[in-house]
Short mmCIF file of C-alpha atoms and ligand atoms in Angstrom, two decimals:
data_model
loop_
_atom_site.label_atom_id
_atom_site.label_comp_id
_atom_site.label_asym_id
_atom_site.label_seq_id
_atom_site.Cartn_x
_atom_site.Cartn_y
_atom_site.Cartn_z
CA UNK D 635 -157.84 193.36 142.89
CA UNK D 636 -155.62 194.86 145.57
CA UNK D 637 -156.62 194.15 149.20
CA UNK D 638 -157.64 197.22 151.20
CA UNK D 639 -158.35 198.17 154.81
CA UNK D 640 -161.92 199.10 155.66
CA UNK D 641 -162.30 201.86 158.25
CA UNK D 642 -165.70 202.54 159.80
CA UNK D 643 -165.52 205.94 161.56
CA UNK D 644 -167.90 206.73 164.43
CA UNK D 645 -168.10 210.39 163.45
CA UNK D 646 -166.97 212.84 160.78
CA UNK D 647 -163.85 213.81 162.72
CA UNK D 648 -162.51 210.24 162.70
CA UNK D 649 -163.08 210.25 158.92
CA UNK D 650 -161.22 213.58 158.50
CA UNK D 651 -158.31 212.15 160.55
CA UNK D 652 -157.94 209.26 158.08
CA UNK D 653 -158.02 211.62 155.09
CA UNK D 654 -155.47 213.98 156.63
CA UNK D 655 -153.17 211.06 157.47
CA UNK D 656 -153.38 209.20 154.18
CA UNK D 657 -155.66 211.10 151.75
CA UNK D 658 -153.89 210.01 148.57
CA UNK D 659 -154.43 206.30 149.24
CA UNK D 660 -157.86 206.56 150.85
CA UNK D 661 -161.27 206.55 149.15
CA UNK D 662 -164.65 207.41 150.64
CA UNK D 663 -167.62 205.08 150.38
CA UNK D 664 -171.34 205.79 150.85
CA UNK D 665 -173.44 202.88 149.48
CA UNK D 666 -170.45 201.24 147.76
CA UNK D 667 -172.42 200.21 144.64
CA UNK D 668 -169.96 202.01 142.36
CA UNK D 669 -166.79 202.01 144.43
CA UNK D 670 -166.66 198.28 145.24
CA UNK D 671 -167.16 197.39 141.55
CA UNK D 672 -164.44 199.83 140.47
CA UNK D 673 -162.08 198.23 143.04
CA UNK D 674 -162.98 194.70 141.87
CA UNK D 675 -162.33 195.68 138.23
CA UNK D 676 -159.01 197.30 139.20
CA UNK D 677 -160.13 200.73 137.99
CA UNK D 678 -159.10 202.18 141.37
CA UNK D 679 -156.82 200.64 144.02
CA UNK D 680 -157.15 202.46 147.36
CA UNK D 681 -155.10 201.23 150.30
CA UNK D 682 -157.95 202.17 152.61
CA UNK D 683 -161.71 202.68 152.22
CA UNK D 684 -163.51 204.93 154.70
CA UNK D 685 -167.12 203.74 155.01
CA UNK D 686 -169.24 206.81 155.76
CA UNK D 687 -172.27 204.52 156.26
CA UNK D 688 -171.29 204.17 159.93
CA UNK D 689 -171.75 207.91 160.62
CA UNK D 690 -175.25 208.45 161.96
CA UNK D 691 -175.26 212.25 161.49
CA UNK D 692 -174.98 211.75 157.68
CA UNK D 693 -177.93 209.36 157.45
CA UNK D 694 -180.86 211.80 157.55
CA UNK D 695 -182.93 214.12 155.42
CA UNK D 696 -183.76 217.45 157.01
CA UNK D 697 -186.72 219.40 155.70
CA UNK D 698 -186.37 223.20 156.00
CA UNK D 699 -190.02 224.19 155.62
CA UNK D 700 -190.81 225.16 152.05
CA UNK D 701 -187.22 226.33 151.45
CA UNK D 702 -185.74 222.96 150.60
CA UNK D 703 -184.28 219.75 151.89
CA UNK D 704 -180.84 218.75 153.14
CA UNK D 705 -179.88 215.21 152.19
CA UNK D 706 -177.13 213.38 154.09
CA UNK D 707 -174.57 211.32 152.21
CA UNK D 708 -175.98 207.98 153.44
CA UNK D 709 -179.56 208.57 152.26
CA UNK D 710 -180.47 205.84 149.76
CA UNK D 711 -182.37 206.38 146.52
CA UNK D 712 -185.32 204.37 147.90
CA UNK D 713 -185.60 206.82 150.79
CA UNK D 714 -185.67 209.72 148.32
CA UNK D 715 -188.43 207.98 146.33
CA UNK D 716 -190.62 207.58 149.43
CA UNK D 717 -190.14 211.17 150.69
CA UNK D 718 -193.51 212.95 150.19
CA UNK D 719 -192.14 216.53 150.15
CA UNK D 720 -189.37 215.70 147.65
CA UNK D 721 -192.04 214.02 145.52
CA UNK D 722 -194.24 217.13 145.64
CA UNK D 723 -191.51 219.68 144.89
CA UNK D 724 -189.05 217.66 142.76
CA UNK D 725 -191.00 215.09 140.71
CA UNK D 726 -188.32 214.80 138.00
CA UNK D 727 -185.80 213.70 140.65
CA UNK D 728 -188.20 210.97 141.82
CA UNK D 729 -188.57 209.70 138.23
CA UNK D 730 -184.78 209.65 137.83
CA UNK D 731 -184.36 207.66 141.07
CA UNK D 732 -187.02 205.22 139.86
CA UNK D 733 -185.18 204.80 136.53
CA UNK D 734 -181.94 203.94 138.40
CA UNK D 735 -180.97 200.21 138.55
CA UNK D 736 -183.58 198.16 140.47
CA UNK D 737 -185.25 198.22 143.88
CA UNK D 738 -182.49 196.13 145.51
CA UNK D 739 -179.55 198.28 144.34
CA UNK D 740 -181.53 201.44 145.20
CA UNK D 741 -181.61 200.30 148.85
CA UNK D 742 -177.81 200.76 149.03
CA UNK D 743 -177.07 203.33 146.30
CA UNK D 744 -177.19 206.90 147.59
CA UNK D 745 -178.04 210.22 145.97
CA UNK D 746 -174.76 211.78 147.12
CA UNK D 747 -172.85 208.72 145.82
CA UNK D 748 -174.50 209.10 142.41
CA UNK D 749 -173.35 212.73 142.27
CA UNK D 750 -169.85 211.94 143.60
CA UNK D 751 -169.34 209.17 141.03
CA UNK D 752 -169.49 212.06 138.54
CA UNK D 753 -170.16 209.77 135.58
CA UNK D 754 -171.82 211.38 132.52
CA UNK D 755 -174.74 208.92 132.76
CA UNK D 756 -175.51 209.47 136.47
CA UNK D 757 -179.32 209.39 136.42
CA UNK D 758 -180.01 211.84 139.20
CA UNK D 759 -177.69 214.59 137.93
CA UNK D 760 -179.86 216.15 135.14
CA UNK D 761 -182.88 216.71 137.44
CA UNK D 762 -180.61 217.95 140.24
CA UNK D 763 -179.21 220.52 137.77
CA UNK D 764 -182.77 221.65 136.95
CA UNK D 765 -183.52 222.07 140.68
CA UNK D 766 -180.18 223.92 141.12
CA UNK D 767 -178.95 221.59 143.86
CA UNK D 768 -175.84 222.50 145.83
CA UNK D 769 -173.09 220.29 147.22
CA UNK D 770 -172.02 220.80 150.83
CA UNK D 771 -168.37 220.02 151.37
CA UNK D 772 -166.46 219.88 154.67
CA UNK D 773 -162.91 219.47 155.94
CA UNK D 774 -161.97 219.18 159.62
CA UNK D 775 -161.88 223.00 159.84
CA UNK D 776 -163.92 224.46 156.96
CA UNK D 777 -167.18 224.19 155.07
CA UNK D 778 -168.15 225.32 151.57
CA UNK D 779 -171.29 225.08 149.43
CA UNK D 780 -171.02 224.78 145.67
CA UNK D 781 -173.59 224.69 142.85
CA UNK D 782 -173.67 221.15 141.43
CA UNK D 783 -172.77 222.55 137.99
CA UNK D 784 -169.43 223.76 139.43
CA UNK D 785 -168.78 220.56 141.37
CA UNK D 786 -168.73 218.32 138.28
CA UNK D 787 -165.70 219.07 136.12
CA UNK D 788 -165.38 216.02 133.83
CA UNK D 789 -166.03 212.29 133.58
CA UNK D 790 -165.33 210.98 137.13
CA UNK D 791 -163.73 214.32 137.97
CA UNK D 792 -165.06 216.60 140.65
CA UNK D 793 -164.10 219.77 142.42
CA UNK D 794 -163.05 218.05 145.68
CA UNK D 795 -159.68 217.78 147.39
CA UNK D 796 -158.36 214.63 149.08
CA UNK D 797 -159.11 215.96 152.57
CA UNK D 798 -162.71 216.97 151.81
CA UNK D 799 -165.97 215.05 152.28
CA UNK D 800 -169.33 215.77 150.67
CA UNK D 801 -171.55 215.68 153.73
CA UNK D 802 -174.89 216.72 152.19
CA UNK D 803 -176.78 217.86 149.13
CA UNK D 804 -179.02 220.90 149.44
CA UNK D 805 -182.05 220.93 147.14
CA UNK D 806 -183.90 224.27 147.18
CA UNK D 807 -187.61 223.81 146.53
CA UNK D 808 -188.98 225.84 143.61
CA UNK D 809 -191.06 228.82 144.72
CA UNK D 810 -194.06 227.85 142.64
CA UNK D 811 -197.73 226.99 142.97
CA UNK D 812 -197.11 223.81 141.01
CA UNK D 813 -193.93 221.90 140.20
CA UNK D 814 -194.14 219.46 137.31
CA UNK D 815 -191.25 217.33 136.08
CA UNK D 816 -190.27 214.52 133.78
CA UNK D 817 -187.16 212.33 133.45
CA UNK D 818 -186.82 210.18 130.36
CA UNK D 819 -183.87 208.02 129.39
CA UNK D 820 -182.90 205.55 126.69
CA UNK D 821 -181.05 202.38 127.69
CA UNK D 822 -180.45 198.95 126.19
CA UNK D 823 -182.48 197.30 128.95
CA UNK D 824 -185.18 198.71 131.16
CA UNK D 825 -183.36 197.95 134.44
CA UNK D 826 -179.74 197.50 135.54
CA UNK D 827 -178.21 199.37 132.61
CA UNK D 828 -176.79 202.86 132.38
CA UNK D 829 -178.45 205.53 130.23
CA UNK D 830 -177.46 206.01 126.58
CA UNK D 831 -179.13 209.42 126.66
CA UNK D 832 -181.31 211.16 129.24
CA UNK D 833 -183.47 214.28 129.45
CA UNK D 834 -184.87 216.03 132.53
CA UNK D 835 -187.49 218.72 132.09
CA UNK D 836 -189.05 220.70 134.94
CA UNK D 837 -191.81 223.31 134.85
CA UNK D 838 -192.63 225.66 137.72
CA UNK D 839 -195.92 227.53 137.55
CA UNK D 840 -195.83 231.04 139.04
CA UNK D 841 -199.29 232.66 138.93
CA UNK D 842 -200.15 230.48 135.98
CA UNK D 843 -196.95 231.38 134.11
CA UNK D 844 -194.67 228.41 133.37
CA UNK D 845 -190.90 228.49 133.84
CA UNK D 846 -189.15 225.64 132.03
CA UNK D 847 -185.75 224.14 132.83
CA UNK D 848 -184.05 221.49 130.74
CA UNK D 849 -180.95 219.32 131.29
CA UNK D 850 -179.44 216.28 129.61
CA UNK D 851 -177.21 213.40 130.71
CA UNK D 852 -174.92 210.83 129.02
CA UNK D 853 -174.47 213.15 126.05
CA UNK D 854 -171.41 215.20 127.03
CA UNK D 855 -168.48 214.87 129.49
CA UNK D 856 -170.78 216.07 132.28
CA UNK D 857 -174.59 216.43 132.36
CA UNK D 858 -175.57 219.99 131.36
CA UNK D 859 -178.43 222.50 131.42
CA UNK D 860 -179.65 223.52 127.96
CA UNK D 861 -179.92 227.29 128.44
CA UNK D 862 -180.82 228.14 124.84
CA UNK D 863 -183.63 225.55 124.89
CA UNK D 864 -184.92 227.04 128.15
CA UNK D 865 -184.87 230.53 126.61
CA UNK D 866 -186.97 229.31 123.68
CA UNK D 867 -189.43 227.53 125.98
CA UNK D 868 -189.82 230.55 128.27
CA UNK D 869 -190.33 233.11 125.42
CA UNK D 870 -194.11 232.69 125.41
CA UNK D 871 -196.72 230.58 127.24
CA UNK D 872 -197.68 228.33 124.34
CA UNK D 873 -195.66 225.46 122.99
CA UNK D 874 -196.35 224.40 119.43
CA UNK D 875 -194.60 221.95 117.10
CA UNK D 876 -192.29 224.59 115.66
CA UNK D 877 -191.14 225.62 119.14
CA UNK D 878 -190.52 222.00 120.13
CA UNK D 879 -188.29 221.55 117.06
CA UNK D 880 -186.35 224.72 117.95
CA UNK D 881 -185.74 223.23 121.40
CA UNK D 882 -184.65 219.90 119.85
CA UNK D 883 -182.24 221.89 117.67
CA UNK D 884 -180.76 223.73 120.64
CA UNK D 885 -180.21 220.43 122.47
CA UNK D 886 -178.52 218.88 119.41
CA UNK D 887 -176.18 221.88 119.21
CA UNK D 888 -175.25 221.70 122.92
CA UNK D 889 -174.42 217.99 123.19
CA UNK D 890 -171.22 216.09 122.34
CA UNK D 891 -172.24 212.41 122.35
CA UNK D 892 -169.65 209.68 121.84
CA UNK D 893 -169.77 206.17 120.39
CA UNK D 894 -169.20 203.52 123.07
CA UNK D 895 -170.39 200.03 124.09
CA UNK D 896 -173.82 201.39 124.91
CA UNK D 897 -174.57 203.10 121.60
CA UNK D 898 -173.29 205.07 118.63
CA UNK D 899 -172.99 208.83 118.44
CA UNK D 900 -175.58 208.88 115.62
CA UNK D 901 -178.07 206.81 117.63
CA UNK D 902 -177.63 209.12 120.61
CA UNK D 903 -178.41 212.20 118.48
CA UNK D 904 -181.55 210.53 117.10
CA UNK D 905 -182.86 209.16 120.38
CA UNK D 906 -182.22 212.47 122.18
CA UNK D 907 -184.54 214.27 119.76
CA UNK D 908 -187.30 211.75 120.61
CA UNK D 909 -186.66 212.04 124.36
CA UNK D 910 -186.92 215.85 124.20
CA UNK D 911 -190.21 215.71 122.24
CA UNK D 912 -191.63 213.10 124.64
CA UNK D 913 -190.54 215.04 127.75
CA UNK D 914 -192.07 218.32 126.56
CA UNK D 915 -195.31 216.62 125.58
CA UNK D 916 -195.54 214.85 128.97
CA UNK D 917 -194.84 218.08 130.85
CA UNK D 918 -197.68 219.82 129.02
CA UNK D 919 -200.08 216.97 129.78
CA UNK D 920 -199.09 217.01 133.45
CA UNK D 921 -199.53 220.78 133.72
CA UNK D 922 -203.09 220.28 132.46
CA UNK D 923 -203.93 217.31 134.70
CA UNK D 924 -202.10 218.39 137.88
CA UNK D 925 -202.80 222.10 137.46
CA UNK D 926 -206.56 221.58 137.09
CA UNK D 927 -206.65 222.38 133.37
CA UNK D 928 -204.54 225.57 133.58
C1 FAD G 2494 -176.17 196.68 139.28
C2 FAD G 2494 -175.93 198.17 139.22
C3 FAD G 2494 -176.78 198.98 138.49
C4 FAD G 2494 -176.57 200.36 138.42
N1 FAD G 2494 -177.46 201.12 137.71
C5 FAD G 2494 -177.29 202.46 137.68
C6 FAD G 2494 -178.24 203.28 136.99
O1 FAD G 2494 -179.23 202.80 136.42
N2 FAD G 2494 -178.01 204.62 136.96
C7 FAD G 2494 -176.94 205.20 137.59
O2 FAD G 2494 -176.80 206.43 137.55
N3 FAD G 2494 -176.03 204.45 138.26
C8 FAD G 2494 -176.18 203.10 138.32
N4 FAD G 2494 -175.27 202.33 139.00
C9 FAD G 2494 -174.11 202.97 139.64
C10 FAD G 2494 -174.29 203.29 141.14
O3 FAD G 2494 -175.25 202.45 141.73
C11 FAD G 2494 -174.74 204.74 141.38
O4 FAD G 2494 -173.87 205.68 140.82
C12 FAD G 2494 -174.95 205.03 142.88
O5 FAD G 2494 -175.88 206.06 143.03
C13 FAD G 2494 -173.67 205.38 143.61
O6 FAD G 2494 -173.98 205.61 144.97
P1 FAD G 2494 -173.19 204.86 146.13
O7 FAD G 2494 -173.71 205.40 147.40
O8 FAD G 2494 -173.23 203.39 145.97
O9 FAD G 2494 -171.72 205.43 145.84
P2 FAD G 2494 -170.31 204.80 146.24
O10 FAD G 2494 -170.04 203.59 145.42
O11 FAD G 2494 -170.20 204.66 147.71
O12 FAD G 2494 -169.34 206.00 145.79
C14 FAD G 2494 -169.24 206.42 144.45
C15 FAD G 2494 -168.08 207.42 144.29
O13 FAD G 2494 -168.31 208.58 145.07
C16 FAD G 2494 -167.29 208.75 146.07
N5 FAD G 2494 -168.00 209.17 147.27
C17 FAD G 2494 -169.02 208.51 147.88
N6 FAD G 2494 -169.48 209.23 148.91
C18 FAD G 2494 -168.75 210.36 148.96
C19 FAD G 2494 -168.76 211.50 149.81
N7 FAD G 2494 -169.64 211.62 150.81
N8 FAD G 2494 -167.86 212.50 149.57
C20 FAD G 2494 -166.98 212.39 148.54
N9 FAD G 2494 -166.92 211.34 147.71
C21 FAD G 2494 -167.79 210.33 147.92
C22 FAD G 2494 -166.62 207.40 146.20
O14 FAD G 2494 -165.27 207.53 146.63
C23 FAD G 2494 -166.72 206.89 144.77
O15 FAD G 2494 -165.73 207.49 143.98
C24 FAD G 2494 -175.46 200.94 139.09
C25 FAD G 2494 -174.59 200.12 139.84
C26 FAD G 2494 -174.82 198.76 139.91
C27 FAD G 2494 -173.89 197.91 140.72
#
């Protein structure tokens, strides 16, 4: 492991100064639960680490009425889990945060860090794709906002230059009377292991009419929405066995799983089919129980 300097900026502008001075040898850190392990393993060797945790303005969530919520880069997964409005509007995201690691790691690990790690198995990414989250990116003199689907470009690759910082995530709340969601993943152990395959399914009820969204993780270079599966689900109100199998088929066609230390390609195909069936069944049950038997 190469030694590095740790810089703790007081504000964003001190952080931008470091990036502009030495961007190619500097890495940003939020919770550090990924970055410090990558450094220890020698996967990355920055000369300097800029710890964004010291910047107070990035440590908050800001609710914008029923429009959505702005989440600063230092907000931990445990804080997301205990946020009542995020729980009400984005239940699949809460389930994904709860599936992540354990309660101790979740105190440090952040939502923005999970997105910026850009690993295919990042637990929070499939539900964030369903909720159409956007990434807010700043330099010392500009600001841009990008759909999450355009931010992630490959395993550990993101649409971000060396002088840019992701300051926030914007999660728009679904305009619906009821928001139901499920996150299911397969892993070798229940806690402290990355997903072998993961499925997020959300349903928004508009005047009793359901709108389904579906996304998967750990099954392709980046987590993806399954548009064809969504089209099948949204064709008609009712979901029967035949429709579920058509959705399973569309997922199988869209994914490109690999064989690695966590599981074989064949296992991933098989377990994904089960996760999709289970997620759809759970969503239907929750619509009935939470929607008062709708
Ligand atoms: C024991 C253990 C268990 C884990 N289990 C899981 C799990 O179950 N599921 C899962 O998905 N992950 C898991 N992880 C991985 C890790 O905890 C998560 O990805 C976490 O959410 C990363 O957040 P962080 O704040 O710690 O990111 P950091 O480690 O601080 O950063 C991660 C990456 O993002 C970059 N970055 C951070 N902040 C910014 C920013 N504001 N702008 C631009 N780039 C930035 C960093 O440079 C780095 O490349 C686990 C890790 C450990 C150590």
